[in-house]
Amino acid sequence: MRPAEIAPKDRLIVALDLPSVDAAEAMVTRLGNSVTFYKIGYRLAYAGGLPLVTKLADSGKKVFLDLKLHDIGNTVSQGVESITRLGATFLTVHAYPQTMKGAVEGRGSSKLKLLAVTVLTSYNDDDLHAAGFRLGVSELVEARARQAQALGIDGLVSSPEEAGALRKIVGQQTNLVTPGIRPAGAASGDQKRIMTPGRAIAAGADYLVVGRPVVEASDPKAIAEAIQAEIAQALG
Ligand SMILES: O=c1ccn([C@@H]2O[C@H](COP(=O)(O)O)[C@@H](O)[C@H]2O)c(=O)[nH]1
């Protein structure tokens, strides 16, 4: 599906950052038909959550497997080839050229879409410099986006702050997936580059990833539906 055709409801990806498969399944049940797209990341994957990718996909949900792979190209390629069998829609790799090239080789002709993580949303310029990078956030995100596109990556993970500039670089067909989403008044936690759902969509994001504001809420379904309503309003 082309990004412009995605229904507002399907643009919310809820991060199942929960301690066990039982807790994740209970959250999916609680969210019911409201949420169609889930993200499984480190916490759940390392707690036995990989089979849940296939279970959710078989039940009609979409799954974003956020493993942020990064290794020598051959290892990434072999890992991605294994992951193609799980039924995920999206898989993340870090946006290093060897890593992205290996991932594209491993993905082969499967339907799995590869997302390159440009610069983590918990990083600002100072964090990048402390990690030894010469470029600031916006320069590094844009440079990595150009490399990702040239290597055949399907989408980018960035903060919504970079979505507008990225759209101009990669065009309309590349999926822009943005964590760092905070409904007005929500705690930012460790996220440093954040936006509200409505502003993120207006800035050009295709998908919004939201974890703690939904899964730690007393009424997760109400929060998820409020975010979806904000998305719909921003799309007009
Ligand atoms: O740059 C990135 C890449 C991935 N993430 C992931 O998204 C969610 C965000 O969770 P919140 O609780 O809404 O902050 C989390 O699983 C991260 O691993 C990201 O935040 N930034």
PDB file of C-alpha atoms and ligand atoms in Angstrom:
ATOM      1  CA  MET A   1       0.000   0.000   0.000  1.00  0.00           C
ATOM      2  CA  ARG A   2       1.298   3.466  -0.884  1.00  0.00           C
ATOM      3  CA  PRO A   3       1.814   5.626   2.222  1.00  0.00           C
ATOM      4  CA  ALA A   4      -0.810   8.171   1.123  1.00  0.00           C
ATOM      5  CA  GLU A   5      -3.495   5.444   1.064  1.00  0.00           C
ATOM      6  CA  ILE A   6      -3.043   4.254   4.656  1.00  0.00           C
ATOM      7  CA  ALA A   7      -6.195   4.672   6.773  1.00  0.00           C
ATOM      8  CA  PRO A   8      -5.747   6.998   9.801  1.00  0.00           C
ATOM      9  CA  LYS A   9      -6.384   4.141  12.262  1.00  0.00           C
ATOM     10  CA  ASP A  10      -3.655   1.986  10.698  1.00  0.00           C
ATOM     11  CA  ARG A  11      -1.043   4.726  11.116  1.00  0.00           C
ATOM     12  CA  LEU A  12      -0.783   4.162  14.857  1.00  0.00           C
ATOM     13  CA  ILE A  13       1.752   1.483  15.811  1.00  0.00           C
ATOM     14  CA  VAL A  14       1.565   0.537  19.480  1.00  0.00           C
ATOM     15  CA  ALA A  15       4.900  -0.589  20.950  1.00  0.00           C
ATOM     16  CA  LEU A  16       4.310  -3.713  23.039  1.00  0.00           C
ATOM     17  CA  ASP A  17       7.166  -2.865  25.409  1.00  0.00           C
ATOM     18  CA  LEU A  18       5.898  -5.230  28.079  1.00  0.00           C
ATOM     19  CA  PRO A  19       7.709  -7.789  30.255  1.00  0.00           C
ATOM     20  CA  SER A  20       6.112 -11.023  29.032  1.00  0.00           C
ATOM     21  CA  VAL A  21       4.129 -12.581  26.212  1.00  0.00           C
ATOM     22  CA  ASP A  22       1.171 -12.937  28.586  1.00  0.00           C
ATOM     23  CA  ALA A  23       1.254  -9.188  29.352  1.00  0.00           C
ATOM     24  CA  ALA A  24       1.532  -8.367  25.646  1.00  0.00           C
ATOM     25  CA  GLU A  25      -1.379 -10.628  24.711  1.00  0.00           C
ATOM     26  CA  ALA A  26      -3.481  -9.117  27.486  1.00  0.00           C
ATOM     27  CA  MET A  27      -2.735  -5.639  26.078  1.00  0.00           C
ATOM     28  CA  VAL A  28      -3.680  -6.742  22.544  1.00  0.00           C
ATOM     29  CA  THR A  29      -6.977  -8.101  23.904  1.00  0.00           C
ATOM     30  CA  ARG A  30      -7.606  -4.852  25.779  1.00  0.00           C
ATOM     31  CA  LEU A  31      -6.975  -2.753  22.679  1.00  0.00           C
ATOM     32  CA  GLY A  32      -9.221  -5.062  20.619  1.00  0.00           C
ATOM     33  CA  ASN A  33     -10.214  -3.885  17.170  1.00  0.00           C
ATOM     34  CA  SER A  34      -8.981  -0.354  17.863  1.00  0.00           C
ATOM     35  CA  VAL A  35      -5.335  -1.117  17.126  1.00  0.00           C
ATOM     36  CA  THR A  36      -4.245  -2.893  13.943  1.00  0.00           C
ATOM     37  CA  PHE A  37      -0.458  -2.472  14.081  1.00  0.00           C
ATOM     38  CA  TYR A  38       1.940  -3.534  16.866  1.00  0.00           C
ATOM     39  CA  LYS A  39       5.657  -3.154  17.430  1.00  0.00           C
ATOM     40  CA  ILE A  40       7.713  -5.866  19.090  1.00  0.00           C
ATOM     41  CA  GLY A  41      11.110  -4.671  20.291  1.00  0.00           C
ATOM     42  CA  TYR A  42      13.927  -5.732  22.599  1.00  0.00           C
ATOM     43  CA  ARG A  43      11.898  -6.149  25.784  1.00  0.00           C
ATOM     44  CA  LEU A  44       9.322  -8.537  24.384  1.00  0.00           C
ATOM     45  CA  ALA A  45      11.509 -10.252  21.774  1.00  0.00           C
ATOM     46  CA  TYR A  46      14.046 -11.220  24.461  1.00  0.00           C
ATOM     47  CA  ALA A  47      11.214 -12.399  26.728  1.00  0.00           C
ATOM     48  CA  GLY A  48      10.121 -15.086  24.263  1.00  0.00           C
ATOM     49  CA  GLY A  49       8.065 -12.753  22.073  1.00  0.00           C
ATOM     50  CA  LEU A  50       9.227 -13.730  18.583  1.00  0.00           C
ATOM     51  CA  PRO A  51       6.496 -16.395  18.091  1.00  0.00           C
ATOM     52  CA  LEU A  52       3.986 -13.630  18.850  1.00  0.00           C
ATOM     53  CA  VAL A  53       5.024 -11.967  15.571  1.00  0.00           C
ATOM     54  CA  THR A  54       3.569 -14.877  13.637  1.00  0.00           C
ATOM     55  CA  LYS A  55       0.579 -15.262  15.965  1.00  0.00           C
ATOM     56  CA  LEU A  56      -0.403 -11.606  15.593  1.00  0.00           C
ATOM     57  CA  ALA A  57       0.179 -11.658  11.830  1.00  0.00           C
ATOM     58  CA  ASP A  58      -1.959 -14.800  11.499  1.00  0.00           C
ATOM     59  CA  SER A  59      -4.734 -13.048  13.454  1.00  0.00           C
ATOM     60  CA  GLY A  60      -4.786 -10.193  10.928  1.00  0.00           C
ATOM     61  CA  LYS A  61      -2.633  -7.655  12.782  1.00  0.00           C
ATOM     62  CA  LYS A  62       0.452  -6.054  11.278  1.00  0.00           C
ATOM     63  CA  VAL A  63       3.737  -6.350  13.132  1.00  0.00           C
ATOM     64  CA  PHE A  64       6.756  -4.076  13.165  1.00  0.00           C
ATOM     65  CA  LEU A  65       9.715  -6.121  14.417  1.00  0.00           C
ATOM     66  CA  ASP A  66      12.037  -3.519  15.908  1.00  0.00           C
ATOM     67  CA  LEU A  67      15.263  -5.494  16.312  1.00  0.00           C
ATOM     68  CA  LYS A  68      17.561  -2.701  15.053  1.00  0.00           C
ATOM     69  CA  LEU A  69      20.012  -5.166  13.539  1.00  0.00           C
ATOM     70  CA  HIS A  70      23.644  -4.139  13.152  1.00  0.00           C
ATOM     71  CA  ASP A  71      26.525  -6.564  12.421  1.00  0.00           C
ATOM     72  CA  ILE A  72      28.797  -7.520   9.562  1.00  0.00           C
ATOM     73  CA  GLY A  73      26.891  -7.658   6.283  1.00  0.00           C
ATOM     74  CA  ASN A  74      26.866 -11.462   5.960  1.00  0.00           C
ATOM     75  CA  THR A  75      25.419 -11.936   9.449  1.00  0.00           C
ATOM     76  CA  VAL A  76      22.754  -9.285   8.877  1.00  0.00           C
ATOM     77  CA  SER A  77      21.831 -10.868   5.557  1.00  0.00           C
ATOM     78  CA  GLN A  78      21.447 -14.324   7.124  1.00  0.00           C
ATOM     79  CA  GLY A  79      19.485 -12.936  10.074  1.00  0.00           C
ATOM     80  CA  VAL A  80      17.081 -11.045   7.839  1.00  0.00           C
ATOM     81  CA  GLU A  81      16.605 -14.128   5.660  1.00  0.00           C
ATOM     82  CA  SER A  82      15.465 -16.035   8.790  1.00  0.00           C
ATOM     83  CA  ILE A  83      13.200 -13.163   9.860  1.00  0.00           C
ATOM     84  CA  THR A  84      11.396 -13.147   6.489  1.00  0.00           C
ATOM     85  CA  ARG A  85       9.634 -16.342   7.633  1.00  0.00           C
ATOM     86  CA  LEU A  86       8.041 -14.754  10.743  1.00  0.00           C
ATOM     87  CA  GLY A  87       5.370 -12.724   8.942  1.00  0.00           C
ATOM     88  CA  ALA A  88       6.381  -9.231  10.089  1.00  0.00           C
ATOM     89  CA  THR A  89       5.534  -6.224   7.934  1.00  0.00           C
ATOM     90  CA  PHE A  90       8.480  -4.029   9.016  1.00  0.00           C
ATOM     91  CA  LEU A  91      11.947  -4.833  10.349  1.00  0.00           C
ATOM     92  CA  THR A  92      14.506  -2.273  11.551  1.00  0.00           C
ATOM     93  CA  VAL A  93      18.234  -2.226  10.910  1.00  0.00           C
ATOM     94  CA  HIS A  94      20.649   0.547  11.823  1.00  0.00           C
ATOM     95  CA  ALA A  95      21.405   2.870   8.912  1.00  0.00           C
ATOM     96  CA  TYR A  96      25.006   1.843   8.263  1.00  0.00           C
ATOM     97  CA  PRO A  97      25.773   1.056   4.614  1.00  0.00           C
ATOM     98  CA  GLN A  98      27.124  -2.506   5.125  1.00  0.00           C
ATOM     99  CA  THR A  99      24.195  -3.307   7.405  1.00  0.00           C
ATOM    100  CA  MET A 100      21.578  -1.952   5.021  1.00  0.00           C
ATOM    101  CA  LYS A 101      23.178  -3.700   2.036  1.00  0.00           C
ATOM    102  CA  GLY A 102      23.203  -7.028   3.904  1.00  0.00           C
ATOM    103  CA  ALA A 103      19.588  -6.546   4.955  1.00  0.00           C
ATOM    104  CA  VAL A 104      18.435  -5.861   1.390  1.00  0.00           C
ATOM    105  CA  GLU A 105      20.234  -9.026   0.214  1.00  0.00           C
ATOM    106  CA  GLY A 106      18.653 -11.097   3.004  1.00  0.00           C
ATOM    107  CA  ARG A 107      15.180  -9.738   2.380  1.00  0.00           C
ATOM    108  CA  GLY A 108      15.392 -10.976  -1.215  1.00  0.00           C
ATOM    109  CA  SER A 109      12.004 -11.100  -2.919  1.00  0.00           C
ATOM    110  CA  SER A 110      10.033 -11.486   0.344  1.00  0.00           C
ATOM    111  CA  LYS A 111       7.321  -8.998   1.351  1.00  0.00           C
ATOM    112  CA  LEU A 112       9.241  -7.856   4.445  1.00  0.00           C
ATOM    113  CA  LYS A 113       9.828  -4.098   4.402  1.00  0.00           C
ATOM    114  CA  LEU A 114      13.108  -2.816   5.765  1.00  0.00           C
ATOM    115  CA  LEU A 115      13.284   0.359   7.824  1.00  0.00           C
ATOM    116  CA  ALA A 116      16.610   2.065   8.490  1.00  0.00           C
ATOM    117  CA  VAL A 117      16.976   3.733  11.887  1.00  0.00           C
ATOM    118  CA  THR A 118      18.592   7.078  11.059  1.00  0.00           C
ATOM    119  CA  VAL A 119      19.342   8.655  14.469  1.00  0.00           C
ATOM    120  CA  LEU A 120      17.606   7.397  17.616  1.00  0.00           C
ATOM    121  CA  THR A 121      14.960   9.788  18.925  1.00  0.00           C
ATOM    122  CA  SER A 122      16.603   9.864  22.362  1.00  0.00           C
ATOM    123  CA  TYR A 123      19.692  11.533  20.805  1.00  0.00           C
ATOM    124  CA  ASN A 124      20.352  15.238  20.299  1.00  0.00           C
ATOM    125  CA  ASP A 125      23.415  16.907  18.765  1.00  0.00           C
ATOM    126  CA  ASP A 126      25.371  16.698  22.028  1.00  0.00           C
ATOM    127  CA  ASP A 127      24.701  12.959  22.314  1.00  0.00           C
ATOM    128  CA  LEU A 128      25.931  12.396  18.753  1.00  0.00           C
ATOM    129  CA  HIS A 129      29.098  14.411  19.377  1.00  0.00           C
ATOM    130  CA  ALA A 130      29.694  12.485  22.630  1.00  0.00           C
ATOM    131  CA  ALA A 131      29.434   9.275  20.576  1.00  0.00           C
ATOM    132  CA  GLY A 132      32.144  10.561  18.203  1.00  0.00           C
ATOM    133  CA  PHE A 133      30.008  11.815  15.336  1.00  0.00           C
ATOM    134  CA  ARG A 134      31.020  15.002  13.541  1.00  0.00           C
ATOM    135  CA  LEU A 135      27.561  15.674  12.073  1.00  0.00           C
ATOM    136  CA  GLY A 136      24.563  16.952  14.011  1.00  0.00           C
ATOM    137  CA  VAL A 137      21.190  15.176  14.061  1.00  0.00           C
ATOM    138  CA  SER A 138      19.622  16.764  10.987  1.00  0.00           C
ATOM    139  CA  GLU A 139      22.758  16.372   8.834  1.00  0.00           C
ATOM    140  CA  LEU A 140      23.267  12.734   9.849  1.00  0.00           C
ATOM    141  CA  VAL A 141      19.592  11.823   9.397  1.00  0.00           C
ATOM    142  CA  GLU A 142      19.589  13.322   5.904  1.00  0.00           C
ATOM    143  CA  ALA A 143      22.900  11.697   4.879  1.00  0.00           C
ATOM    144  CA  ARG A 144      21.691   8.303   6.080  1.00  0.00           C
ATOM    145  CA  ALA A 145      18.348   8.726   4.330  1.00  0.00           C
ATOM    146  CA  ARG A 146      20.131   9.280   1.019  1.00  0.00           C
ATOM    147  CA  GLN A 147      22.280   6.179   1.559  1.00  0.00           C
ATOM    148  CA  ALA A 148      19.254   4.113   2.597  1.00  0.00           C
ATOM    149  CA  GLN A 149      17.317   5.100  -0.485  1.00  0.00           C
ATOM    150  CA  ALA A 150      20.248   4.352  -2.786  1.00  0.00           C
ATOM    151  CA  LEU A 151      20.602   0.874  -1.227  1.00  0.00           C
ATOM    152  CA  GLY A 152      16.929  -0.105  -1.691  1.00  0.00           C
ATOM    153  CA  ILE A 153      15.658   0.358   1.884  1.00  0.00           C
ATOM    154  CA  ASP A 154      11.850   0.749   2.079  1.00  0.00           C
ATOM    155  CA  GLY A 155      11.477   3.225   4.895  1.00  0.00           C
ATOM    156  CA  LEU A 156      13.128   5.355   7.541  1.00  0.00           C
ATOM    157  CA  VAL A 157      12.815   5.679  11.287  1.00  0.00           C
ATOM    158  CA  SER A 158      13.426   9.216  12.483  1.00  0.00           C
ATOM    159  CA  SER A 159      11.839  11.685  14.818  1.00  0.00           C
ATOM    160  CA  PRO A 160       8.924  13.677  13.379  1.00  0.00           C
ATOM    161  CA  GLU A 161      11.189  16.737  13.583  1.00  0.00           C
ATOM    162  CA  GLU A 162      13.025  15.467  10.493  1.00  0.00           C
ATOM    163  CA  ALA A 163       9.948  14.223   8.594  1.00  0.00           C
ATOM    164  CA  GLY A 164       9.486  17.337   6.471  1.00  0.00           C
ATOM    165  CA  ALA A 165      13.105  17.455   5.300  1.00  0.00           C
ATOM    166  CA  LEU A 166      13.135  13.692   4.714  1.00  0.00           C
ATOM    167  CA  ARG A 167       9.997  13.819   2.589  1.00  0.00           C
ATOM    168  CA  LYS A 168      11.745  16.254   0.249  1.00  0.00           C
ATOM    169  CA  ILE A 169      14.730  13.910  -0.038  1.00  0.00           C
ATOM    170  CA  VAL A 170      13.021  10.513  -0.400  1.00  0.00           C
ATOM    171  CA  GLY A 171       9.703  11.442  -2.052  1.00  0.00           C
ATOM    172  CA  GLN A 172       6.240  10.053  -1.337  1.00  0.00           C
ATOM    173  CA  GLN A 173       6.797   6.287  -1.632  1.00  0.00           C
ATOM    174  CA  THR A 174       9.256   5.797   1.219  1.00  0.00           C
ATOM    175  CA  ASN A 175       7.606   4.969   4.566  1.00  0.00           C
ATOM    176  CA  LEU A 176       8.454   7.518   7.271  1.00  0.00           C
ATOM    177  CA  VAL A 177       7.976   5.871  10.660  1.00  0.00           C
ATOM    178  CA  THR A 178       8.312   8.133  13.689  1.00  0.00           C
ATOM    179  CA  PRO A 179       8.700   7.255  17.353  1.00  0.00           C
ATOM    180  CA  GLY A 180       9.151  10.154  19.787  1.00  0.00           C
ATOM    181  CA  ILE A 181       5.396  10.771  19.775  1.00  0.00           C
ATOM    182  CA  ARG A 182       3.869  12.345  22.843  1.00  0.00           C
ATOM    183  CA  PRO A 183       0.221  13.417  23.210  1.00  0.00           C
ATOM    184  CA  ALA A 184       0.014  16.919  24.708  1.00  0.00           C
ATOM    185  CA  GLY A 185       0.950  16.805  28.379  1.00  0.00           C
ATOM    186  CA  ALA A 186       2.461  13.290  28.291  1.00  0.00           C
ATOM    187  CA  ALA A 187       5.853  12.744  29.927  1.00  0.00           C
ATOM    188  CA  SER A 188       8.713  12.705  27.424  1.00  0.00           C
ATOM    189  CA  GLY A 189      10.735  10.156  29.426  1.00  0.00           C
ATOM    190  CA  ASP A 190      14.083   9.552  27.716  1.00  0.00           C
ATOM    191  CA  GLN A 191      12.887  10.855  24.327  1.00  0.00           C
ATOM    192  CA  LYS A 192      14.564  14.111  23.242  1.00  0.00           C
ATOM    193  CA  ARG A 193      13.094  14.761  19.777  1.00  0.00           C
ATOM    194  CA  ILE A 194       9.335  14.626  20.283  1.00  0.00           C
ATOM    195  CA  MET A 195       6.088  15.872  18.723  1.00  0.00           C
ATOM    196  CA  THR A 196       2.380  15.468  19.292  1.00  0.00           C
ATOM    197  CA  PRO A 197       0.520  13.001  16.997  1.00  0.00           C
ATOM    198  CA  GLY A 198      -1.223  15.734  15.024  1.00  0.00           C
ATOM    199  CA  ARG A 199       1.933  17.750  14.443  1.00  0.00           C
ATOM    200  CA  ALA A 200       3.874  14.637  13.431  1.00  0.00           C
ATOM    201  CA  ILE A 201       1.309  13.744  10.765  1.00  0.00           C
ATOM    202  CA  ALA A 202       1.197  17.352   9.551  1.00  0.00           C
ATOM    203  CA  ALA A 203       5.005  17.265   9.316  1.00  0.00           C
ATOM    204  CA  GLY A 204       4.822  14.288   6.917  1.00  0.00           C
ATOM    205  CA  ALA A 205       5.075  11.137   9.055  1.00  0.00           C
ATOM    206  CA  ASP A 206       3.275   8.048   7.693  1.00  0.00           C
ATOM    207  CA  TYR A 207       3.248   5.948  10.859  1.00  0.00           C
ATOM    208  CA  LEU A 208       3.470   6.990  14.511  1.00  0.00           C
ATOM    209  CA  VAL A 209       5.041   4.628  17.055  1.00  0.00           C
ATOM    210  CA  VAL A 210       3.703   5.053  20.579  1.00  0.00           C
ATOM    211  CA  GLY A 211       4.700   2.934  23.547  1.00  0.00           C
ATOM    212  CA  ARG A 212       4.517   4.176  27.133  1.00  0.00           C
ATOM    213  CA  PRO A 213       1.755   6.765  26.648  1.00  0.00           C
ATOM    214  CA  VAL A 214      -0.531   3.876  25.573  1.00  0.00           C
ATOM    215  CA  VAL A 215       0.665   0.742  27.364  1.00  0.00           C
ATOM    216  CA  GLU A 216       1.213   2.464  30.715  1.00  0.00           C
ATOM    217  CA  ALA A 217      -2.112   4.335  30.599  1.00  0.00           C
ATOM    218  CA  SER A 218      -4.970   3.406  32.921  1.00  0.00           C
ATOM    219  CA  ASP A 219      -7.195   3.183  29.826  1.00  0.00           C
ATOM    220  CA  PRO A 220      -4.904   2.236  26.895  1.00  0.00           C
ATOM    221  CA  LYS A 221      -7.784   1.865  24.443  1.00  0.00           C
ATOM    222  CA  ALA A 222      -9.074   5.387  25.125  1.00  0.00           C
ATOM    223  CA  ILE A 223      -5.580   6.863  24.627  1.00  0.00           C
ATOM    224  CA  ALA A 224      -5.015   4.866  21.411  1.00  0.00           C
ATOM    225  CA  GLU A 225      -8.362   6.002  20.014  1.00  0.00           C
ATOM    226  CA  ALA A 226      -7.641   9.625  20.970  1.00  0.00           C
ATOM    227  CA  ILE A 227      -4.317   9.433  19.095  1.00  0.00           C
ATOM    228  CA  GLN A 228      -6.073   7.930  16.059  1.00  0.00           C
ATOM    229  CA  ALA A 229      -8.660  10.749  16.165  1.00  0.00           C
ATOM    230  CA  GLU A 230      -5.834  13.306  16.253  1.00  0.00           C
ATOM    231  CA  ILE A 231      -4.206  11.563  13.267  1.00  0.00           C
ATOM    232  CA  ALA A 232      -7.503  11.634  11.327  1.00  0.00           C
ATOM    233  CA  GLN A 233      -7.982  15.324  12.101  1.00  0.00           C
ATOM    234  CA  ALA A 234      -4.440  16.175  10.958  1.00  0.00           C
ATOM    235  CA  LEU A 235      -5.008  14.300   7.678  1.00  0.00           C
ATOM    236  CA  GLY A 236      -8.144  16.409   7.117  1.00  0.00           C
TER     237      GLY A 236
HETATM  238  O1  LIG B   1      14.698   6.163  17.209  1.00  0.00           O
HETATM  239  C1  LIG B   1      13.947   5.351  17.785  1.00  0.00           C
HETATM  240  C2  LIG B   1      13.754   4.064  17.340  1.00  0.00           C
HETATM  241  C3  LIG B   1      12.891   3.239  18.000  1.00  0.00           C
HETATM  242  N1  LIG B   1      12.237   3.660  19.097  1.00  0.00           N
HETATM  243  C4  LIG B   1      11.324   2.719  19.773  1.00  0.00           C
HETATM  244  O2  LIG B   1       9.994   3.239  19.749  1.00  0.00           O
HETATM  245  C5  LIG B   1       9.348   3.001  20.989  1.00  0.00           C
HETATM  246  C6  LIG B   1       8.963   4.312  21.606  1.00  0.00           C
HETATM  247  O3  LIG B   1       8.404   4.080  22.880  1.00  0.00           O
HETATM  248  P1  LIG B   1       7.847   5.254  23.820  1.00  0.00           P
HETATM  249  O4  LIG B   1       7.480   4.533  25.070  1.00  0.00           O
HETATM  250  O5  LIG B   1       6.650   5.841  23.097  1.00  0.00           O
HETATM  251  O6  LIG B   1       8.950   6.254  24.006  1.00  0.00           O
HETATM  252  C7  LIG B   1      10.312   2.184  21.858  1.00  0.00           C
HETATM  253  O7  LIG B   1       9.978   0.823  21.712  1.00  0.00           O
HETATM  254  C8  LIG B   1      11.677   2.442  21.226  1.00  0.00           C
HETATM  255  O8  LIG B   1      12.535   1.328  21.313  1.00  0.00           O
HETATM  256  C9  LIG B   1      12.422   4.932  19.556  1.00  0.00           C
HETATM  257  O9  LIG B   1      11.835   5.362  20.570  1.00  0.00           O
HETATM  258  N2  LIG B   1      13.269   5.753  18.870  1.00  0.00           N
END
